[in-house]
Every structure is written in structure tokens, then in C-alpha cells.
PDB file of C-alpha atoms in Angstrom:
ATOM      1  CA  UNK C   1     -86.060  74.074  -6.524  1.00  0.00           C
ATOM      2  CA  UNK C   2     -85.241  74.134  -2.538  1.00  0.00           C
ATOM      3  CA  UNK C   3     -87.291  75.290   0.072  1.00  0.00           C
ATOM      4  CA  UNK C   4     -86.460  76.197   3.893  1.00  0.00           C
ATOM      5  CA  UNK C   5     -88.114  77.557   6.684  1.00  0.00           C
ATOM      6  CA  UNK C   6     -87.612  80.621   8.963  1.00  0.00           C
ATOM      7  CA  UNK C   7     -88.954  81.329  12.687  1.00  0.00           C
ATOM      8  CA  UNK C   8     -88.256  85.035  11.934  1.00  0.00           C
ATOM      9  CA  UNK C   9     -87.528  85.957   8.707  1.00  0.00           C
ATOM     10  CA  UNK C  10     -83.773  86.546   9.177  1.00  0.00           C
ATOM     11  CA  UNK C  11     -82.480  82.948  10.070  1.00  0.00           C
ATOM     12  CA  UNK C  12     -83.333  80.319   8.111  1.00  0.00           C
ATOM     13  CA  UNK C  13     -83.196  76.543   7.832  1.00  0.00           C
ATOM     14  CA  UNK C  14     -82.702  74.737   4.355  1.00  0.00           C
ATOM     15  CA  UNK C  15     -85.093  71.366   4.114  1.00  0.00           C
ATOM     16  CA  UNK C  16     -82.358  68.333   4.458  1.00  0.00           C
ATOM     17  CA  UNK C  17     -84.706  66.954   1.621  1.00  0.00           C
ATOM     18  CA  UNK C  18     -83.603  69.691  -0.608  1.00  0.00           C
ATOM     19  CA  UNK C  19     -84.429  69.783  -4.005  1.00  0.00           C
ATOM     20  CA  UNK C  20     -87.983  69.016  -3.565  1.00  0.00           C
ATOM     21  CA  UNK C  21     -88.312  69.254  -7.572  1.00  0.00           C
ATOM     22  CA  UNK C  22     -85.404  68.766  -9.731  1.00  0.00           C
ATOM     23  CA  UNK C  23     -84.928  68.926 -13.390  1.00  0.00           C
ATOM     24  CA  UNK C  24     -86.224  66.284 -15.512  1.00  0.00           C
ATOM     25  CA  UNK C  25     -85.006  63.562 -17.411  1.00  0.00           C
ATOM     26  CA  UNK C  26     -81.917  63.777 -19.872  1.00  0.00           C
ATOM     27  CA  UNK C  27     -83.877  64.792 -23.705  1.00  0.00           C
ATOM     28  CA  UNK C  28     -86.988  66.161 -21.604  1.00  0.00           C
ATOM     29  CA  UNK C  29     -88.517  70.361 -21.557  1.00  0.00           C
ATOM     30  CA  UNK C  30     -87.094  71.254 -18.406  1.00  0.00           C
ATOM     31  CA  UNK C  31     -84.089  68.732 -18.150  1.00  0.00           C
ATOM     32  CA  UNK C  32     -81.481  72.264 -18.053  1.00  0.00           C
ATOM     33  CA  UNK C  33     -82.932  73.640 -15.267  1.00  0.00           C
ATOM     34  CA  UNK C  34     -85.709  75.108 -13.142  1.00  0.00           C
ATOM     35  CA  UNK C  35     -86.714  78.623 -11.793  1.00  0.00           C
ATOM     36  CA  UNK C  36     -89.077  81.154 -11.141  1.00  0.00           C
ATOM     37  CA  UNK C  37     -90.887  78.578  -8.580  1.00  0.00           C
ATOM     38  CA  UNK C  38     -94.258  80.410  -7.118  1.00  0.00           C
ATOM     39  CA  UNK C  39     -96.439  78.653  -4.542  1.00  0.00           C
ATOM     40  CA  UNK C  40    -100.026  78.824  -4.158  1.00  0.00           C
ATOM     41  CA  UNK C  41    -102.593  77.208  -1.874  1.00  0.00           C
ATOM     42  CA  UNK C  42    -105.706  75.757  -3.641  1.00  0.00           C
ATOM     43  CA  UNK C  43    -108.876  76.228  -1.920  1.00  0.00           C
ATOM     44  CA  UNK C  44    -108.670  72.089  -1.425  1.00  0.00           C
ATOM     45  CA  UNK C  45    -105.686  72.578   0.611  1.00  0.00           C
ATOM     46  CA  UNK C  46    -103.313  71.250  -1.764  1.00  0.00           C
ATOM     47  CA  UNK C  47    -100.370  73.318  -3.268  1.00  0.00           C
ATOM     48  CA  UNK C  48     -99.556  74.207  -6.316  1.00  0.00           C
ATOM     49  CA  UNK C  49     -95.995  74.696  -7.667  1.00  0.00           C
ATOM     50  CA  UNK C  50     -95.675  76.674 -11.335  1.00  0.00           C
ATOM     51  CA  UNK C  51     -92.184  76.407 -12.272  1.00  0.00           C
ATOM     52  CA  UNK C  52     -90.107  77.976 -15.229  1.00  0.00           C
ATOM     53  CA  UNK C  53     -88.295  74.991 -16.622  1.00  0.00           C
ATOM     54  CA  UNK C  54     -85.506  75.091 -19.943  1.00  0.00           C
ATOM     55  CA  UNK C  55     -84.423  72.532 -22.174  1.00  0.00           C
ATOM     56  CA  UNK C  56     -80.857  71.563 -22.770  1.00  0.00           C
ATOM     57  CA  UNK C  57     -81.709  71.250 -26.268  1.00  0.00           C
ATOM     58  CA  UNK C  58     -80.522  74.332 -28.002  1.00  0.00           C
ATOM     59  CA  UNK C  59     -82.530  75.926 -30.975  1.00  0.00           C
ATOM     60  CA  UNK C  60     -83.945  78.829 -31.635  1.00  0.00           C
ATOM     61  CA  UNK C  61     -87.367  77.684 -30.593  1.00  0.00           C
ATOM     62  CA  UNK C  62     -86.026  76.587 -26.765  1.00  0.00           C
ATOM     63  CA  UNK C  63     -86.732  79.070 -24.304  1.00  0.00           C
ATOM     64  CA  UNK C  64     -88.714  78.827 -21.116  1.00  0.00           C
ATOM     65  CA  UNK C  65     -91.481  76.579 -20.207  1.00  0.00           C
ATOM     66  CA  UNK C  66     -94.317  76.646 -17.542  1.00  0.00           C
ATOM     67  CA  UNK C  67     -94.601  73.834 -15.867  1.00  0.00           C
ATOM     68  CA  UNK C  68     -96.523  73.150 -12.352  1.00  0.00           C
ATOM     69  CA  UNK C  69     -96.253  70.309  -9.930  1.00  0.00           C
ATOM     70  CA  UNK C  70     -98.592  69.743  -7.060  1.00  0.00           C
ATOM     71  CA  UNK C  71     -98.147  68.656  -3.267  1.00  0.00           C
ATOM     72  CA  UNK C  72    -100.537  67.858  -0.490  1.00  0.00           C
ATOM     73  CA  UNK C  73     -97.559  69.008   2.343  1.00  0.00           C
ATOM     74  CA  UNK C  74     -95.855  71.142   0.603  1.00  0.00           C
ATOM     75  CA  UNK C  75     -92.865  69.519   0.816  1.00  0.00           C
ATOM     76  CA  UNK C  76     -93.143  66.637  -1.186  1.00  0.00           C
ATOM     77  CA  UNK C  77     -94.370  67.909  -5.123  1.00  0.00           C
ATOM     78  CA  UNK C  78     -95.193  65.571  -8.165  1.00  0.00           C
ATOM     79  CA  UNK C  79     -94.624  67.467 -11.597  1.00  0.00           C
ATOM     80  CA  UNK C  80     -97.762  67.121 -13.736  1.00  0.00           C
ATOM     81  CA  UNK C  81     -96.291  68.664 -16.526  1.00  0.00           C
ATOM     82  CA  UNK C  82     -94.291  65.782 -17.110  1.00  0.00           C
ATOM     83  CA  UNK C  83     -94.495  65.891 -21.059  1.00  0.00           C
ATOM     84  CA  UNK C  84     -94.808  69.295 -22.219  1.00  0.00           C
ATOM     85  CA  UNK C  85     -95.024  72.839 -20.673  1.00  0.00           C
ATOM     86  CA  UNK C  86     -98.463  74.076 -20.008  1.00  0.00           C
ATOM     87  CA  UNK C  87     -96.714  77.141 -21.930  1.00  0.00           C
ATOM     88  CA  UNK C  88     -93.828  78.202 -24.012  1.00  0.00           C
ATOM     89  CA  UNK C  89     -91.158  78.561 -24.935  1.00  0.00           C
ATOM     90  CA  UNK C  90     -91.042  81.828 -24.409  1.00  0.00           C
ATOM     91  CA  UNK C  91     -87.764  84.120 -24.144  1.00  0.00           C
ATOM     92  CA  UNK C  92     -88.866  84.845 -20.362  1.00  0.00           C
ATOM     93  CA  UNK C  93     -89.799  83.172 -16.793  1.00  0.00           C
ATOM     94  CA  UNK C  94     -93.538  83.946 -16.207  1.00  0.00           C
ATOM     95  CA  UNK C  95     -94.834  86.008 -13.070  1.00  0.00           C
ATOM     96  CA  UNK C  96     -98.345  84.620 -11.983  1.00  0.00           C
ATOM     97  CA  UNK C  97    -100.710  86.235  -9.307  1.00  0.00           C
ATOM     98  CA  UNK C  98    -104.223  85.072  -8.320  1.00  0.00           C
ATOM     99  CA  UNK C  99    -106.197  88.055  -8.072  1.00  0.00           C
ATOM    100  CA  UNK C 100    -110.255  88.917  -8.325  1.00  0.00           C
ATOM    101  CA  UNK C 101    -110.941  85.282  -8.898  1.00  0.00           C
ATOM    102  CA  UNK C 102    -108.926  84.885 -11.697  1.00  0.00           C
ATOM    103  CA  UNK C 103    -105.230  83.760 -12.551  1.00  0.00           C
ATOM    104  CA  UNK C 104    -103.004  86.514 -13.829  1.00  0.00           C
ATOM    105  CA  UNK C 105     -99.816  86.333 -15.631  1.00  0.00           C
ATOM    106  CA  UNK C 106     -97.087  88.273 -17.548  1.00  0.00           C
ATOM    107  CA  UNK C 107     -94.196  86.960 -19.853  1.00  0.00           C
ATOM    108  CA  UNK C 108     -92.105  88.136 -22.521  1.00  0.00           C
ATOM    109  CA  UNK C 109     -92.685  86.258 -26.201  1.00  0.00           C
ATOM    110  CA  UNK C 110     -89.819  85.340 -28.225  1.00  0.00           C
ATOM    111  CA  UNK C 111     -87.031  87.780 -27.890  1.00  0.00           C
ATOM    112  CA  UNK C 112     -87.287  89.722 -25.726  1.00  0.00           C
ATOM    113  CA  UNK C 113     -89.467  92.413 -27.208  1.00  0.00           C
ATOM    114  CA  UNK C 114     -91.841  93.631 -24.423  1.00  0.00           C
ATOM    115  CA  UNK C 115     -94.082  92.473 -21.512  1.00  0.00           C
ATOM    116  CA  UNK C 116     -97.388  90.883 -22.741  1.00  0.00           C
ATOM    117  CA  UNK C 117    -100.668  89.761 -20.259  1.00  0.00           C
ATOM    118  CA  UNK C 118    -102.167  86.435 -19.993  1.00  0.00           C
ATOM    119  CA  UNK C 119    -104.879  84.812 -17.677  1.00  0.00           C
ATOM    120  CA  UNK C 120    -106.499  82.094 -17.099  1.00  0.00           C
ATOM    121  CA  UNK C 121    -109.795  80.847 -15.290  1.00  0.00           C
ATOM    122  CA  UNK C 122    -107.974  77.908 -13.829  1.00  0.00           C
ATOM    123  CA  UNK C 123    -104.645  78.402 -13.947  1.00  0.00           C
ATOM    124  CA  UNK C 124    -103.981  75.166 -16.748  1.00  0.00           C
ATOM    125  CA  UNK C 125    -105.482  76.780 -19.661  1.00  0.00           C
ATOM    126  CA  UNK C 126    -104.332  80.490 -20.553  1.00  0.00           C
ATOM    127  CA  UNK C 127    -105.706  82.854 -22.661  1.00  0.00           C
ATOM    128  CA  UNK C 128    -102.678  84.853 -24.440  1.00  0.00           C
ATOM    129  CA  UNK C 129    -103.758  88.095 -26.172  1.00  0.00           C
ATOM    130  CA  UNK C 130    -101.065  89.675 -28.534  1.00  0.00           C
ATOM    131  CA  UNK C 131    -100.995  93.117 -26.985  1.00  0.00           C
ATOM    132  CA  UNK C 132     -98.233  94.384 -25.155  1.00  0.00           C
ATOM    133  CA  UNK C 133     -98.290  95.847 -21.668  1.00  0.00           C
ATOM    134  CA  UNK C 134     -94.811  96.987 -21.632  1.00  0.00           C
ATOM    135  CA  UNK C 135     -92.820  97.825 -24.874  1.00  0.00           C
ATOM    136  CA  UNK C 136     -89.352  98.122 -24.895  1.00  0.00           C
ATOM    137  CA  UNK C 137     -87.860 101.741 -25.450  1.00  0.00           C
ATOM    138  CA  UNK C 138     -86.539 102.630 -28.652  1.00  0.00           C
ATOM    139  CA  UNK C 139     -83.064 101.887 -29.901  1.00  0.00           C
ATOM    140  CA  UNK C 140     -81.213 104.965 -29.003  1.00  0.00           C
ATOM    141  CA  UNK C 141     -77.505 106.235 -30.290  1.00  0.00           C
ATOM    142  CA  UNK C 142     -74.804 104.402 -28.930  1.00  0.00           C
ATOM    143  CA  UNK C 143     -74.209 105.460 -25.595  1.00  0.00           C
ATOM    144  CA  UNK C 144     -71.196 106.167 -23.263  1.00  0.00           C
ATOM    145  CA  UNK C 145     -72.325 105.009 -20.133  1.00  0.00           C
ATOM    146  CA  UNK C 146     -74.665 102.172 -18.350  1.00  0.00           C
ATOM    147  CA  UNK C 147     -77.341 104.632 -16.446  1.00  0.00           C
ATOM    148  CA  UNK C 148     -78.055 106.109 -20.269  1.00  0.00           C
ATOM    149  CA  UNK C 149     -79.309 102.918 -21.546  1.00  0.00           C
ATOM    150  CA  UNK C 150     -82.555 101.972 -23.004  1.00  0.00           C
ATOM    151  CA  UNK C 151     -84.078  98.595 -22.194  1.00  0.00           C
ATOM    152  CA  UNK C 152     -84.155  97.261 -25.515  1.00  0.00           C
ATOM    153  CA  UNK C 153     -84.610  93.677 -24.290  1.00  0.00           C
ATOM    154  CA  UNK C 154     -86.995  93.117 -21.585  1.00  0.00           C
ATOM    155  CA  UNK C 155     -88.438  89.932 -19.552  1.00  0.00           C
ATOM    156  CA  UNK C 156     -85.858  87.442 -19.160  1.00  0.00           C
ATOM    157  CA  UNK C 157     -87.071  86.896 -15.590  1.00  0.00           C
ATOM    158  CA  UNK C 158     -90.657  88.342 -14.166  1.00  0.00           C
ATOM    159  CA  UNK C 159     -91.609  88.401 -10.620  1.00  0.00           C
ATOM    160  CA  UNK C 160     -95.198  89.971 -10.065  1.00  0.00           C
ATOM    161  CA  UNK C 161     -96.479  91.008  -6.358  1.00  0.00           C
ATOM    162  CA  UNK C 162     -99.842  92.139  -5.877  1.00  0.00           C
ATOM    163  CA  UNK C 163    -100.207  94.209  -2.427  1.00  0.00           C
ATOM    164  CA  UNK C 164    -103.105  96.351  -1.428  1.00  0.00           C
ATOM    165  CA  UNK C 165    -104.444  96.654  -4.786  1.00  0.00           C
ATOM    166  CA  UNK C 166    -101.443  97.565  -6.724  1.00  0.00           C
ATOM    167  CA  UNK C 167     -99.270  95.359  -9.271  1.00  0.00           C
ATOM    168  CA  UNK C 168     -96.224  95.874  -9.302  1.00  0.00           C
ATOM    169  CA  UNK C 169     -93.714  94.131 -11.648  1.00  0.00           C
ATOM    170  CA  UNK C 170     -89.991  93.028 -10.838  1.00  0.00           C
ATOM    171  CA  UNK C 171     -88.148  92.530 -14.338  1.00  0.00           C
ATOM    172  CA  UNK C 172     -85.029  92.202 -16.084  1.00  0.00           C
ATOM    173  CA  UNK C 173     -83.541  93.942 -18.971  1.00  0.00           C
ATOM    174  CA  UNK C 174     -80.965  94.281 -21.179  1.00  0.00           C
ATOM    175  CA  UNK C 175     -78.967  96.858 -21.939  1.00  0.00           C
ATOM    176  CA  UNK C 176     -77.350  95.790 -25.804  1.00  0.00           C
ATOM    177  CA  UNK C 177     -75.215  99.033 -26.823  1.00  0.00           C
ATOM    178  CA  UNK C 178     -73.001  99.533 -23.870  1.00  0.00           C
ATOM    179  CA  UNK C 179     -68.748  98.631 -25.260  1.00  0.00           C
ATOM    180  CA  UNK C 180     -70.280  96.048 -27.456  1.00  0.00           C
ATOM    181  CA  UNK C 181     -71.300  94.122 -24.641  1.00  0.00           C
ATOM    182  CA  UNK C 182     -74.330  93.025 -22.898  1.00  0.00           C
ATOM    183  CA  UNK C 183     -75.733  94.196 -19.830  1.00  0.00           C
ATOM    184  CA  UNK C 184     -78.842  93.765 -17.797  1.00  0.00           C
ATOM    185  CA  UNK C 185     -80.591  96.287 -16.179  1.00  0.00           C
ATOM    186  CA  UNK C 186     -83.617  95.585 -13.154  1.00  0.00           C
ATOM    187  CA  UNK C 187     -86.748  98.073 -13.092  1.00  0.00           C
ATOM    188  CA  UNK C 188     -90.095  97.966 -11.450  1.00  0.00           C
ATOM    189  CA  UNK C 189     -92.963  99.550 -13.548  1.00  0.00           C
TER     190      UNK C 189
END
């Protein structure tokens, strides 16, 4: 995970101490790689980093961790979730917000099948209901083209942005019935 810094928003300067967290050790959770990075500032002044991390181990029951790491400059971060995930794996990256004094996040379970909610009181321990928030649509009759396809596979990656009191959700999809092929599709719902 890199980070850089920008006077402007248009021209920006990569840290020469790039990554600032890297994957971890050969046989480890995240030792494939990391992404999905979100940055938060605790009310101690102190960041924290929650990071989607994958294993380069590959069975059915890999997927996508969440792990966070914390700084006190923001530049320099020490993983806490050295031995295990705080969550996961799960077929998705996880969007997080902090919102009405509580930690908010979405992810999608194994396969692909949906959106669900989780949250948590201090962002460590997460409560993870079973209900889905977003469903995938229906399996539809082979189509002939891309813009007629259904989102039968949803939440490999989920970016959530909170902004004057409306939630709005970045995520990815995929589109399986298009020439026999995969393809992914991005939405905001």
C-alpha cells in the first residue's frame, strides 16, 4: 500500500518510502497481496489503516481478509493483525465508514452472492447479521450483448462514501453469461 501527497489535488508526489505496508511473510493471510486500504483518524490522534489482505494459499476457503495496522504519523504503520484477519475470508474487499458513532461496513460472503451489512462498536469486533442489503439479480437467458447483463456476482471490491447524509456504494460485478466469458460490470446503488 503507497501513499503520496498533493498541494492541489491534480499533481501529486509518491512517498520515496513507498510501500508503507507490504504483504506479509511467505505462508502468512495476506502474504498475496494487499488492497482496499482506508484511513481513519482516531480521536487519540493516531491512524488507523484497515486493509484487505489475500493469501497465496489457494483453496476454496481463501478469499479476502481484514486486516488493520496503526501509525502515529501516518506514514510509518505497524500491522496488528499480524496472525489472522480481524475478518474473513470473504469473496470481497470490505468498505468501512464511521458514521453516528458507530463503525459501518459492507462485504460480500463467499461467492459472490450479494452485499451484506456489518458494524461494529469499535471497529475490532464486528457484528455480522445474515441479511442481505443487496441481492444479486436473477439469472436471466443468455444474452447477446454486455449492457443486457444481470449482475449475478456482486462484491469483489466495495468502496463506501458517506457525504451529507447519504451512502452511497461503489461495487463490482460480474457479468457470467456474456460468449462464455466473464465480465465485470461497476454500479453505484
Amino acid at each position: 500500500i503507497g501513499y503520496m501527497e498533493s498541494p492541489d489535488g491534480v499533481t501529486w508526489i509518491r512517498d520515496a518510502a513507498n510501500p508503507i505496508l507490504d504483504v506479509g511473510k511467505a505462508g502468512s493471510w495476506d502474504d498475496k497481496n494487499l488492497s482496499g486500504s482506508r484511513a481513519f483518524t482516531m480521536p487519540d490522534g493516531t491512524m488507523r489503516l484497515y486493509y484487505d489482505g489475500a493469501s497465496s494459499v489457494s483453496t476454496l476457503d481463501t478469499g479476502y481478509g481484514l486486516g488493520y495496522a496503526t501509525s502515529k504519523d501516518g506514514l510509518v504503520f505497524t500491522k496488528v493483525t499480524v496472525a489472522r484477519p480481524i475478518l474473513g475470508p470473504f469473496s470481497s474487499e470490505f468498505g468501512i465508514v464511521f458514521a453516528h458513532g458507530s463503525w459501518q461496513g459492507w462485504y460480500a460472503p463467499k461467492y459472490q452472492k450479494g452485499l451484506k451489512f456489518m458494524w461494529s462498536s469499535d471497529g475490532l469486533t464486528w457484528n455480522l447479521p445474515w441479511r442481505l442489503v443487496l441481492a444479486p439479480e436473477a439469472a436471466k437467458p443468455r444474452p447477446t450483448s454486455l449492457s443486457a447483463q444481470p449482475d449475478v456476482g456482486l462484491g469483489d471490491a466495495v468502496s463506501v462514501v458517506l457525504m451529507n447524509g447519504v451512502y452511497s456504494i461503489y461495487y463490482t460485478g460480474a457479468n457470467m453469461y456474456y460468449n462464455n466469458a466473464q465480465h465485470r460490470s461497476e454500479a453505484i446503488c
